[in-house]
PDB file of C-alpha atoms in Angstrom:
ATOM      1  CA  MET A 293       6.852   6.239 121.006  1.00 60.00           C
ATOM      2  CA  ARG A 294       7.131   9.535 123.102  1.00 84.00           C
ATOM      3  CA  GLN A 295       3.741  11.076 124.096  1.00 90.00           C
ATOM      4  CA  ILE A 296       3.546  14.691 124.775  1.00 94.00           C
ATOM      5  CA  PRO A 297       0.962  16.188 127.192  1.00 94.00           C
ATOM      6  CA  VAL A 298      -0.774  19.164 125.895  1.00 93.00           C
ATOM      7  CA  ASP A 299      -1.980  21.801 128.224  1.00 91.00           C
ATOM      8  CA  THR A 300      -5.408  22.916 127.048  1.00 92.00           C
ATOM      9  CA  SER A 301      -6.419  25.171 130.180  1.00 90.00           C
ATOM     10  CA  GLY A 302      -5.165  28.585 128.024  1.00 91.00           C
ATOM     11  CA  ALA A 303      -7.014  27.470 125.108  1.00 94.00           C
ATOM     12  CA  VAL A 304     -10.545  27.620 123.634  1.00 95.00           C
ATOM     13  CA  VAL A 305     -11.679  24.649 121.919  1.00 96.00           C
ATOM     14  CA  MET A 306     -14.900  23.630 119.926  1.00 96.00           C
ATOM     15  CA  VAL A 307     -15.965  20.949 118.140  1.00 97.00           C
ATOM     16  CA  ALA A 308     -15.395  21.265 114.041  1.00 97.00           C
ATOM     17  CA  LYS A 309     -16.900  18.156 113.117  1.00 95.00           C
ATOM     18  CA  THR A 310     -19.281  15.689 115.021  1.00 93.00           C
ATOM     19  CA  PRO A 311     -17.431  12.297 116.077  1.00 94.00           C
ATOM     20  CA  GLN A 312     -16.851   9.771 113.750  1.00 94.00           C
ATOM     21  CA  VAL A 313     -15.649   6.177 113.950  1.00 94.00           C
ATOM     22  CA  LYS A 314     -12.183   5.413 113.195  1.00 94.00           C
ATOM     23  CA  VAL A 315     -11.335   3.382 110.629  1.00 90.00           C
ATOM     24  CA  ARG A 316      -8.304   0.981 111.382  1.00 86.00           C
ATOM     25  CA  ASP A 317      -8.251  -0.195 107.523  1.00 84.00           C
ATOM     26  CA  ARG A 318      -9.984   1.435 104.549  1.00 82.00           C
ATOM     27  CA  ARG A 319      -9.900  -1.422 102.204  1.00 86.00           C
ATOM     28  CA  THR A 320     -11.634  -3.662 104.747  1.00 88.00           C
ATOM     29  CA  GLY A 321     -13.705  -1.427 106.951  1.00 83.00           C
ATOM     30  CA  GLU A 322     -12.042  -2.795 110.004  1.00 87.00           C
ATOM     31  CA  ILE A 323     -12.936  -0.432 112.894  1.00 87.00           C
ATOM     32  CA  ALA A 324     -10.224   0.937 115.164  1.00 90.00           C
ATOM     33  CA  THR A 325     -10.114  -0.561 118.926  1.00 88.00           C
ATOM     34  CA  ALA A 326      -8.150   0.298 121.991  1.00 88.00           C
ATOM     35  CA  THR A 327      -5.621  -1.851 122.642  1.00 85.00           C
ATOM     36  CA  GLU A 328      -5.946  -1.902 126.556  1.00 85.00           C
ATOM     37  CA  THR A 329      -9.505  -1.852 126.685  1.00 89.00           C
ATOM     38  CA  GLY A 330     -10.913  -2.951 123.643  1.00 88.00           C
ATOM     39  CA  ALA A 331     -13.141  -0.144 123.287  1.00 92.00           C
ATOM     40  CA  LYS A 332     -14.268   1.232 119.726  1.00 95.00           C
ATOM     41  CA  LEU A 333     -12.332   4.671 119.001  1.00 95.00           C
ATOM     42  CA  MET A 334     -13.670   7.395 117.232  1.00 96.00           C
ATOM     43  CA  THR A 335     -12.148  10.812 115.877  1.00 96.00           C
ATOM     44  CA  VAL A 336     -13.629  14.341 117.065  1.00 96.00           C
ATOM     45  CA  ASP A 337     -12.606  17.241 115.013  1.00 97.00           C
ATOM     46  CA  VAL A 338     -11.940  20.303 117.213  1.00 97.00           C
ATOM     47  CA  MET A 339     -11.098  24.049 116.613  1.00 97.00           C
ATOM     48  CA  PHE A 340      -8.191  24.808 119.140  1.00 95.00           C
ATOM     49  CA  ALA A 341      -7.736  28.223 119.538  1.00 95.00           C
ATOM     50  CA  ALA A 342      -4.577  29.632 121.680  1.00 91.00           C
ATOM     51  CA  ASN A 343      -2.070  32.253 121.451  1.00 90.00           C
ATOM     52  CA  GLU A 344      -4.023  34.130 118.807  1.00 92.00           C
ATOM     53  CA  ALA A 345      -3.464  30.742 116.589  1.00 94.00           C
ATOM     54  CA  VAL A 346      -6.420  28.491 115.394  1.00 95.00           C
ATOM     55  CA  GLU A 347      -5.885  25.126 114.291  1.00 94.00           C
ATOM     56  CA  ILE A 348      -8.442  22.204 113.279  1.00 96.00           C
ATOM     57  CA  LEU A 349      -7.197  19.360 115.145  1.00 96.00           C
ATOM     58  CA  SER A 350      -8.309  15.463 114.846  1.00 96.00           C
ATOM     59  CA  ILE A 351      -8.543  13.529 118.189  1.00 96.00           C
ATOM     60  CA  THR A 352      -8.891  10.181 118.734  1.00 96.00           C
ATOM     61  CA  VAL A 353     -11.212   9.076 121.868  1.00 96.00           C
ATOM     62  CA  PRO A 354     -12.181   5.903 122.987  1.00 96.00           C
ATOM     63  CA  GLU A 355     -16.041   5.812 122.428  1.00 94.00           C
ATOM     64  CA  PRO A 356     -16.993   5.579 126.457  1.00 93.00           C
ATOM     65  CA  GLY A 357     -14.923   8.664 126.820  1.00 93.00           C
ATOM     66  CA  ILE A 358     -17.472  10.862 124.473  1.00 93.00           C
ATOM     67  CA  SER A 359     -20.095  12.861 126.794  1.00 89.00           C
ATOM     68  CA  GLY A 360     -22.800  15.267 125.739  1.00 81.00           C
ATOM     69  CA  GLU A 361     -24.044  16.380 122.561  1.00 87.00           C
ATOM     70  CA  LEU A 362     -21.149  17.115 120.479  1.00 92.00           C
ATOM     71  CA  ALA A 363     -22.581  18.977 117.527  1.00 92.00           C
ATOM     72  CA  MET A 364     -20.638  21.419 116.000  1.00 94.00           C
ATOM     73  CA  GLY A 365     -19.824  24.673 117.783  1.00 95.00           C
ATOM     74  CA  THR A 366     -20.133  22.981 120.842  1.00 95.00           C
ATOM     75  CA  PRO A 367     -17.175  24.264 123.563  1.00 96.00           C
ATOM     76  CA  VAL A 368     -15.532  21.141 125.133  1.00 96.00           C
ATOM     77  CA  ALA A 369     -13.145  20.187 127.517  1.00 95.00           C
ATOM     78  CA  LEU A 370     -10.117  17.539 126.772  1.00 96.00           C
ATOM     79  CA  THR A 371      -9.269  15.647 129.206  1.00 95.00           C
ATOM     80  CA  GLY A 372      -5.823  14.098 129.112  1.00 95.00           C
ATOM     81  CA  LEU A 373      -4.714  15.175 125.560  1.00 96.00           C
ATOM     82  CA  VAL A 374      -1.538  13.847 124.331  1.00 96.00           C
ATOM     83  CA  ALA A 375       0.371  14.651 121.377  1.00 96.00           C
ATOM     84  CA  ARG A 376       2.549  11.499 119.596  1.00 94.00           C
ATOM     85  CA  PRO A 377       4.721  12.313 116.591  1.00 93.00           C
ATOM     86  CA  TRP A 378       4.919   9.392 113.884  1.00 89.00           C
ATOM     87  CA  GLU A 379       6.539   8.555 110.650  1.00 90.00           C
ATOM     88  CA  ASN A 380       6.157   5.882 108.256  1.00 86.00           C
ATOM     89  CA  ASP A 381       7.100   4.828 104.638  1.00 87.00           C
ATOM     90  CA  PHE A 382       4.036   4.327 102.480  1.00 80.00           C
ATOM     91  CA  ASN A 383       4.728   3.361  98.756  1.00 83.00           C
ATOM     92  CA  GLY A 384       8.007   4.525  98.932  1.00 86.00           C
ATOM     93  CA  GLN A 385       7.234   8.039 100.356  1.00 89.00           C
ATOM     94  CA  ARG A 386       7.972   8.873 104.017  1.00 90.00           C
ATOM     95  CA  ARG A 387       5.334  10.431 106.028  1.00 88.00           C
ATOM     96  CA  HIS A 388       4.982  11.958 109.164  1.00 89.00           C
ATOM     97  CA  GLY A 389       2.963  14.075 111.555  1.00 91.00           C
ATOM     98  CA  ILE A 390       1.453  14.619 115.082  1.00 93.00           C
ATOM     99  CA  ALA A 391      -1.561  12.453 116.062  1.00 94.00           C
ATOM    100  CA  PHE A 392      -3.453  13.513 118.705  1.00 96.00           C
ATOM    101  CA  ARG A 393      -5.417  11.424 121.560  1.00 95.00           C
ATOM    102  CA  ALA A 394      -7.324  12.160 124.464  1.00 96.00           C
ATOM    103  CA  VAL A 395      -9.021  10.078 127.240  1.00 95.00           C
ATOM    104  CA  ALA A 396     -12.139  12.108 126.994  1.00 95.00           C
ATOM    105  CA  VAL A 397     -14.099  14.776 125.090  1.00 96.00           C
ATOM    106  CA  THR A 398     -16.657  16.334 127.159  1.00 95.00           C
ATOM    107  CA  SER A 399     -19.251  19.145 126.195  1.00 94.00           C
ATOM    108  CA  LEU A 400     -19.429  22.166 128.237  1.00 93.00           C
ATOM    109  CA  ALA A 401     -22.737  23.269 126.938  1.00 85.00           C
ATOM    110  CA  GLU A 402     -25.008  21.508 129.626  1.00 69.00           C
ATOM    111  CA  ALA A 403     -22.764  22.969 132.259  1.00 60.00           C
ATOM    112  CA  ALA A 404     -23.034  26.437 131.052  1.00 57.00           C
ATOM    113  CA  ALA A 405     -26.502  26.120 130.408  1.00 57.00           C
ATOM    114  CA  GLY A 406     -26.662  24.855 133.723  1.00 55.00           C
ATOM    115  CA  SER A 407     -24.882  27.909 135.486  1.00 55.00           C
ATOM    116  CA  LYS A 408     -27.097  30.236 133.924  1.00 54.00           C
ATOM    117  CA  ALA A 409     -30.188  28.690 135.090  1.00 49.00           C
ATOM    118  CA  ALA A 410     -29.249  28.938 138.353  1.00 49.00           C
TER     119      ALA A 410
END
């Protein structure tokens, strides 16, 4: 499936909901893992503001890619963000959407505090 790189350079991105473990199967409680590394996957909801529009995006990121304190309202950088269109049939209904995945979500709060102290 095609992956589309997302340019975040002109956006303001803040944590909307703290990282949560991504569940692969809600019935069994199986945790989602990255196929390449086996790392546990997390979901971080962010407020993505660009071009005078604001959206809440749910970003999937491997657990080792989460750095810093990611409390609600924390400004963050998204490294390697891609969008991937998807569709499936579930109980006879066709569903579709866009899934977002990043290599890393990094808090910018510590960097900002460090530069103010200098």
